Coordinates of N, CA and C in Angstrom, one line a residue:
V1 N -122.7 44.1 -43.9 CA -121.6 44.2 -43.5 C -120.8 44.0 -42.5
Q2 N -121.6 44.5 -41.2 CA -121.1 44.0 -40.0 C -121.1 42.8 -39.9
G3 N -122.0 42.3 -40.0 CA -122.0 40.5 -39.5 C -121.0 39.9 -40.3
L4 N -120.7 40.3 -41.2 CA -119.6 39.4 -41.8 C -118.3 39.9 -41.3
C5 N -117.8 41.1 -40.9 CA -116.7 41.6 -40.4 C -116.5 40.8 -39.2
R6 N -117.8 40.7 -38.3 CA -117.6 40.2 -36.7 C -117.4 38.6 -36.9
M7 N -117.4 37.9 -38.4 CA -117.2 36.8 -38.6 C -115.8 36.7 -39.1
R8 N -115.3 37.9 -39.3 CA -113.7 37.6 -39.9 C -113.4 37.6 -41.3
V9 N -114.7 38.0 -42.1 CA -115.0 38.1 -43.8 C -114.1 39.7 -43.9
D10 N -113.2 39.8 -44.1 CA -112.5 40.8 -45.2 C -113.4 41.2 -46.6
T11 N -114.1 42.1 -46.1 CA -115.3 42.3 -47.2 C -114.5 43.3 -47.8
N12 N -113.8 43.9 -47.8 CA -112.6 44.5 -48.8 C -112.3 43.8 -49.9
L13 N -112.0 42.4 -49.1 CA -111.5 41.5 -50.5 C -112.6 41.1 -51.6
Q14 N -113.5 41.2 -50.9 CA -115.0 41.2 -51.9 C -114.7 42.1 -52.8
D15 N -114.7 43.0 -52.3 CA -115.6 44.4 -53.3 C -114.2 44.2 -54.5
V16 N -112.6 44.1 -53.5 CA -111.7 43.8 -55.3 C -112.2 43.0 -55.7
A17 N -112.5 41.9 -55.5 CA -113.1 40.6 -56.4 C -114.1 41.4 -57.2
V18 N -115.0 41.8 -56.6 CA -116.6 42.0 -57.9 C -115.7 43.3 -58.7
R19 N -114.7 44.0 -57.9 CA -114.4 45.1 -59.2 C -113.6 44.3 -60.3
R20 N -112.7 43.3 -60.1 CA -112.0 42.5 -60.9 C -112.6 42.2 -61.7
A21 N -113.9 41.0 -61.3 CA -114.7 40.3 -62.2 C -115.8 41.5 -63.1
A22 N -116.1 42.7 -62.3 CA -116.7 43.6 -63.6 C -115.7 43.9 -64.9
A23 N -114.1 44.5 -64.2 CA -113.2 44.8 -65.5 C -113.0 43.8 -66.7
L24 N -113.3 42.2 -66.2 CA -113.2 41.4 -66.9 C -115.1 40.9 -67.8
G25 N -115.7 42.0 -67.4 CA -116.6 41.8 -68.1 C -117.7 40.4 -67.9
R26 N -117.8 40.1 -66.6 CA -117.9 39.0 -66.4 C -119.8 39.8 -65.7
L27 N -120.9 38.5 -65.8 CA -121.8 39.0 -65.0 C -121.5 38.9 -63.5
I28 N -122.0 39.7 -62.3 CA -122.2 39.8 -61.3 C -123.6 39.4 -61.0
V29 N -123.9 38.3 -60.0 CA -124.8 37.7 -59.5 C -125.3 38.3 -58.2
T30 N -125.9 39.0 -57.3 CA -125.4 39.5 -56.3 C -126.9 39.6 -55.6
P31 N -127.3 39.3 -54.0 CA -128.1 39.3 -53.4 C -128.4 41.1 -52.7
S32 N -127.3 41.5 -53.1 CA -127.2 43.3 -52.3 C -128.5 43.7 -52.9
T33 N -128.7 44.8 -51.7 CA -130.0 45.4 -52.2 C -129.1 47.1 -52.3
R34 N -127.6 46.9 -52.5 CA -127.2 48.3 -52.9 C -128.4 48.9 -54.0
S35 N -127.7 50.3 -54.1 CA -128.0 50.7 -55.4 C -127.5 50.3 -56.4
A36 N -128.1 50.4 -57.4 CA -127.8 49.9 -59.0 C -126.1 50.5 -59.3
D37 N -126.0 52.0 -58.9 CA -124.6 52.5 -59.1 C -123.6 52.5 -58.5
A38 N -124.0 51.7 -57.0 CA -123.1 51.1 -56.4 C -121.8 49.8 -56.4
V39 N -123.0 48.7 -57.7 CA -122.5 47.5 -58.1 C -121.8 47.8 -59.4
P40 N -120.5 47.7 -59.3 CA -120.2 47.9 -60.8 C -120.1 46.8 -61.7
G41 N -120.4 47.1 -63.3 CA -120.4 46.5 -64.1 C -121.7 46.0 -64.1
V42 N -121.7 44.9 -65.1 CA -123.2 44.3 -65.5 C -123.6 43.0 -64.6
H43 N -124.6 43.6 -63.4 CA -125.1 42.6 -62.9 C -126.3 42.6 -62.6
Y44 N -126.7 41.2 -62.0 CA -128.1 41.1 -62.1 C -128.4 40.2 -60.5
R45 N -129.5 41.4 -59.8 CA -129.8 41.3 -58.6 C -131.1 40.2 -58.3
L46 N -130.8 39.4 -57.3 CA -131.6 37.8 -57.3 C -132.3 38.7 -56.1
M47 N -133.8 38.5 -56.5 CA -135.3 38.9 -55.9 C -135.1 37.8 -54.7
A48 N -134.8 35.9 -54.7 CA -135.2 35.3 -53.6 C -133.7 35.9 -52.5
T49 N -134.8 35.4 -51.1 CA -133.9 35.5 -50.0 C -133.2 34.3 -49.5
D50 N -133.9 33.2 -49.9 CA -133.7 31.7 -49.2 C -132.7 31.0 -50.9
A51 N -131.9 30.3 -50.2 CA -130.6 29.7 -50.8 C -131.3 28.8 -52.0
D52 N -132.4 28.2 -51.5 CA -133.0 27.1 -52.9 C -133.7 28.0 -54.2
M53 N -134.1 28.7 -53.0 CA -134.9 30.0 -54.5 C -134.1 30.7 -55.2
Q54 N -132.8 31.2 -54.5 CA -131.9 31.9 -55.2 C -131.6 30.7 -56.4
F55 N -131.3 29.2 -56.0 CA -131.0 29.1 -57.4 C -132.0 28.5 -58.2
A56 N -133.4 28.5 -58.0 CA -133.9 28.4 -58.9 C -134.5 29.4 -59.3
E57 N -134.4 30.5 -59.0 CA -134.3 31.7 -60.0 C -133.3 32.4 -60.8
I58 N -132.0 31.6 -60.4 CA -130.8 32.1 -61.4 C -131.0 31.0 -62.2
H59 N -131.8 29.5 -62.2 CA -132.2 28.3 -63.3 C -133.0 29.0 -64.3
D60 N -133.9 29.7 -63.7 CA -135.3 30.1 -64.4 C -134.5 31.4 -65.6
V61 N -133.9 32.5 -64.9 CA -133.9 33.5 -65.3 C -132.7 33.0 -66.5
F62 N -131.9 32.2 -66.2 CA -130.5 32.1 -67.1 C -130.9 31.0 -67.6
S63 N -132.0 30.3 -68.0 CA -132.1 28.9 -68.7 C -131.2 27.9 -68.4
L64 N -131.0 27.5 -67.2 CA -130.0 26.4 -67.2 C -130.5 25.4 -67.2
S65 N -131.9 24.8 -67.8 CA -132.5 23.5 -67.3 C -131.7 22.4 -68.2
S66 N -130.7 22.9 -69.4 CA -130.1 21.5 -69.7 C -128.6 21.4 -69.1
I67 N -128.1 22.1 -68.6 CA -126.9 22.5 -68.0 C -127.0 21.6 -66.6
V68 N -127.8 21.6 -65.6 CA -129.0 21.0 -64.6 C -129.2 19.7 -65.1
A69 N -129.6 19.1 -66.2 CA -129.9 17.9 -66.6 C -129.1 17.3 -67.0
R70 N -127.9 17.5 -67.4 CA -126.7 16.7 -68.1 C -126.0 16.4 -66.7
G71 N -125.6 17.4 -65.5 CA -125.1 17.2 -65.2 C -123.2 18.2 -64.7
Y72 N -123.7 18.8 -65.5 CA -122.2 19.7 -66.1 C -121.8 20.2 -64.9
S73 N -120.9 20.3 -65.1 CA -119.8 21.0 -63.8 C -118.8 22.1 -63.7
R74 N -118.7 22.7 -63.4 CA -117.0 23.2 -63.1 C -116.2 22.8 -62.0
C75 N -115.1 23.1 -61.8 CA -114.3 22.6 -60.9 C -114.4 23.1 -59.8
G76 N -115.0 22.9 -58.5 CA -115.4 23.7 -57.0 C -114.7 24.2 -56.3
I77 N -113.0 24.0 -57.1 CA -111.7 24.6 -56.4 C -111.7 25.6 -56.8
C78 N -111.4 25.4 -58.6 CA -111.0 26.6 -59.7 C -111.6 27.3 -60.4
N79 N -112.6 27.0 -60.3 CA -114.1 27.1 -61.4 C -113.4 26.5 -63.0
G80 N -112.3 25.4 -63.0 CA -112.0 25.4 -64.4 C -113.5 24.5 -64.7
D81 N -112.9 24.0 -66.2 CA -114.6 23.4 -66.6 C -114.2 22.4 -68.3
E82 N -112.5 22.6 -67.9 CA -112.5 21.2 -68.8 C -111.3 19.6 -68.1
W83 N -111.9 18.8 -68.3 CA -112.3 17.8 -67.6 C -111.1 16.5 -68.5
C84 N -110.6 15.7 -67.4 CA -110.1 14.4 -67.7 C -110.6 13.6 -67.3
T85 N -111.5 12.2 -67.8 CA -111.6 11.1 -67.2 C -110.6 10.1 -66.8
L86 N -110.6 9.2 -65.9 CA -109.7 8.8 -65.4 C -110.1 7.1 -64.8
E87 N -109.3 6.3 -65.0 CA -109.8 5.2 -65.0 C -109.0 4.4 -63.2
P88 N -109.8 4.0 -62.3 CA -109.7 3.6 -60.8 C -107.9 3.5 -60.9
S89 N -107.1 2.6 -61.9 CA -105.7 2.7 -62.1 C -104.7 3.9 -62.2
E90 N -105.1 4.9 -62.6 CA -104.7 6.1 -62.9 C -104.6 7.1 -61.7
V91 N -105.5 7.0 -60.4 CA -106.2 7.6 -59.3 C -105.7 6.8 -58.0
Y92 N -105.1 6.3 -58.7 CA -104.5 5.0 -57.0 C -103.5 5.7 -56.5
G93 N -103.6 5.5 -55.0 CA -102.4 6.6 -54.5 C -103.2 8.1 -54.3
Q94 N -104.0 8.4 -54.9 CA -104.6 9.9 -55.0 C -106.0 9.8 -54.5
V95 N -106.5 9.1 -54.0 CA -108.0 8.7 -53.1 C -108.3 7.5 -52.7
P96 N -109.1 8.0 -51.8 CA -109.3 7.0 -50.4 C -109.3 5.5 -51.6
Q97 N -108.7 4.2 -50.7 CA -108.5 3.1 -51.3 C -109.8 2.5 -51.6
S98 N -110.6 2.9 -50.5 CA -112.3 2.6 -50.7 C -113.1 3.1 -51.5
V99 N -112.5 4.3 -52.4 CA -113.3 4.8 -53.2 C -112.9 4.5 -54.1
S100 N -111.6 3.9 -54.5 CA -111.2 3.8 -55.7 C -111.5 1.9 -56.2
E101 N -112.1 1.3 -55.2 CA -112.6 0.1 -55.0 C -114.3 0.1 -55.4
V102 N -114.3 0.9 -55.6 CA -116.2 0.7 -55.4 C -116.2 1.9 -56.8
E103 N -115.9 2.8 -57.3 CA -115.9 3.5 -58.4 C -115.3 3.3 -59.6
T104 N -115.8 3.7 -60.4 CA -115.2 2.8 -61.8 C -114.9 4.4 -62.7
E105 N -115.2 5.4 -62.5 CA -114.8 6.5 -63.5 C -114.3 7.4 -62.6
F106 N -113.7 8.4 -62.7 CA -112.9 9.8 -62.1 C -112.6 10.8 -63.0
Y107 N -112.6 11.9 -62.8 CA -112.5 13.3 -63.5 C -111.4 14.1 -62.7
Q108 N -110.8 14.7 -63.5 CA -109.4 15.9 -63.0 C -110.0 16.7 -63.5
C109 N -109.6 17.6 -63.1 CA -109.7 19.1 -63.9 C -109.1 19.3 -64.2
G110 N -109.1 19.8 -65.5 CA -107.5 20.2 -66.2 C -106.7 21.2 -66.0
K111 N -107.4 22.2 -65.2 CA -106.6 23.6 -64.3 C -105.9 22.7 -63.0
C112 N -106.5 22.8 -62.3 CA -106.0 23.1 -61.1 C -105.7 21.4 -60.6
R113 N -106.0 20.0 -61.6 CA -105.8 18.9 -61.4 C -106.5 18.0 -60.2
Q114 N -107.3 18.2 -59.6 CA -108.3 17.8 -58.2 C -108.7 16.9 -58.9
I115 N -108.9 15.7 -58.4 CA -109.8 14.3 -58.6 C -111.1 14.8 -57.8
F116 N -112.2 13.9 -58.6 CA -113.8 14.2 -58.5 C -114.1 12.8 -59.1
W117 N -114.9 12.2 -58.2 CA -115.8 11.0 -58.8 C -117.6 11.4 -58.4
N118 N -118.1 10.7 -59.5 CA -119.7 10.6 -59.1 C -120.4 9.8 -57.9
G119 N -119.9 10.0 -56.4 CA -119.9 9.4 -55.7 C -121.4 9.9 -55.2
E120 N -121.7 9.5 -54.1 CA -122.4 10.1 -52.5 C -123.0 11.4 -53.1
K121 N -121.9 12.2 -52.1 CA -122.3 13.8 -52.3 C -122.6 14.3 -53.8
Y122 N -122.0 13.8 -54.8 CA -122.3 14.5 -55.7 C -123.7 14.3 -56.5
T123 N -124.2 12.9 -56.4 CA -125.7 12.2 -56.1 C -126.4 13.2 -55.5
N124 N -126.3 13.1 -54.4 CA -127.4 14.0 -53.7 C -127.3 15.2 -53.6
T125 N -126.2 16.0 -54.1 CA -126.2 17.9 -54.5 C -127.2 18.0 -55.7
M126 N -126.6 16.9 -56.8 CA -127.8 17.0 -58.0 C -128.7 16.9 -57.8
D127 N -129.3 15.4 -57.0 CA -130.5 15.3 -56.6 C -131.1 16.5 -55.9
S128 N -130.6 17.0 -54.9 CA -131.3 18.4 -54.6 C -131.6 19.4 -55.1
L129 N -130.5 19.9 -55.9 CA -130.9 21.0 -57.2 C -131.8 20.7 -58.3
R130 N -131.9 19.3 -58.3 CA -132.9 19.2 -59.7 C -134.4 19.5 -58.7
A131 N -134.6 18.6 -57.3 CA -135.9 18.9 -56.7 C -136.4 20.7 -56.8
V132 N -135.1 21.4 -56.3 CA -135.3 22.5 -56.1 C -136.4 23.2 -57.0
V133 N -135.6 22.6 -58.3 CA -136.1 23.0 -59.8 C -137.5 23.0 -60.2
Q134 N -137.7 21.7 -59.3 CA -139.2 21.0 -60.1 C -140.2 21.5 -58.7
E135 N -139.6 21.8 -57.4 CA -140.6 22.5 -56.7 C -140.5 23.6 -56.9
C136 N -140.5 25.0 -57.7 CA -140.3 26.5 -57.6 C -141.7 26.4 -58.0
P137 N -142.3 27.5 -57.5 CA -143.5 27.9 -57.8 C -143.5 28.6 -59.0
R138 N -144.7 27.9 -59.9 CA -144.8 28.7 -61.3 C -146.1 29.4 -61.3
N139 N -146.6 30.5 -62.3 CA -147.7 30.9 -62.7 C -148.2 30.1 -62.9
S140 N -149.5 30.7 -64.1 CA -150.4 29.9 -65.5 C -149.3 30.3 -66.3
N141 N -148.7 30.5 -66.9 CA -147.9 30.6 -67.9 C -146.5 29.8 -68.1
G142 N -146.4 29.3 -66.7 CA -145.2 28.3 -66.9 C -143.8 28.9 -66.1
S143 N -143.9 30.3 -66.2 CA -143.2 31.1 -65.5 C -142.9 31.1 -63.9
P144 N -141.8 31.4 -63.3 CA -141.6 31.5 -61.7 C -142.3 32.5 -61.2
D145 N -143.0 32.1 -60.3 CA -143.7 33.0 -59.6 C -142.4 34.4 -59.4
A146 N -143.3 35.4 -59.3 CA -143.0 36.1 -58.5 C -141.9 36.2 -57.3
L147 N -140.9 36.6 -56.6 CA -140.3 36.1 -55.8 C -140.3 37.5 -54.8

């Protein structure tokens, strides 16, 4: 916590967000080493400490293979999951011209209206997530090794 405070991260706001998530019945995923009583609501404590291994752990524990394989996405801005498909003519002036000249399909979040496209950044991110899942160490019965 001290390290976060030095970086000017308001840990009180984080605690409020966690309590709010618990009140809404959401699952809280945390790397916290706090006791179970210190984390409100239903939670899953990550065993892995490395970010890639944490993703692999979440992928396996919550059976997310089909979601990763399909490239399913939530909005990185507002966490919305409703999407509208747009054509280049519909995003003119809202995305860089160089992008609208190359990309043929765009996606707009139905909640915050942010526009996304399957460009290089998206492709690289999805490729790296798939690679992490493929490289995750597994034991003889196909389950991930204990982390």
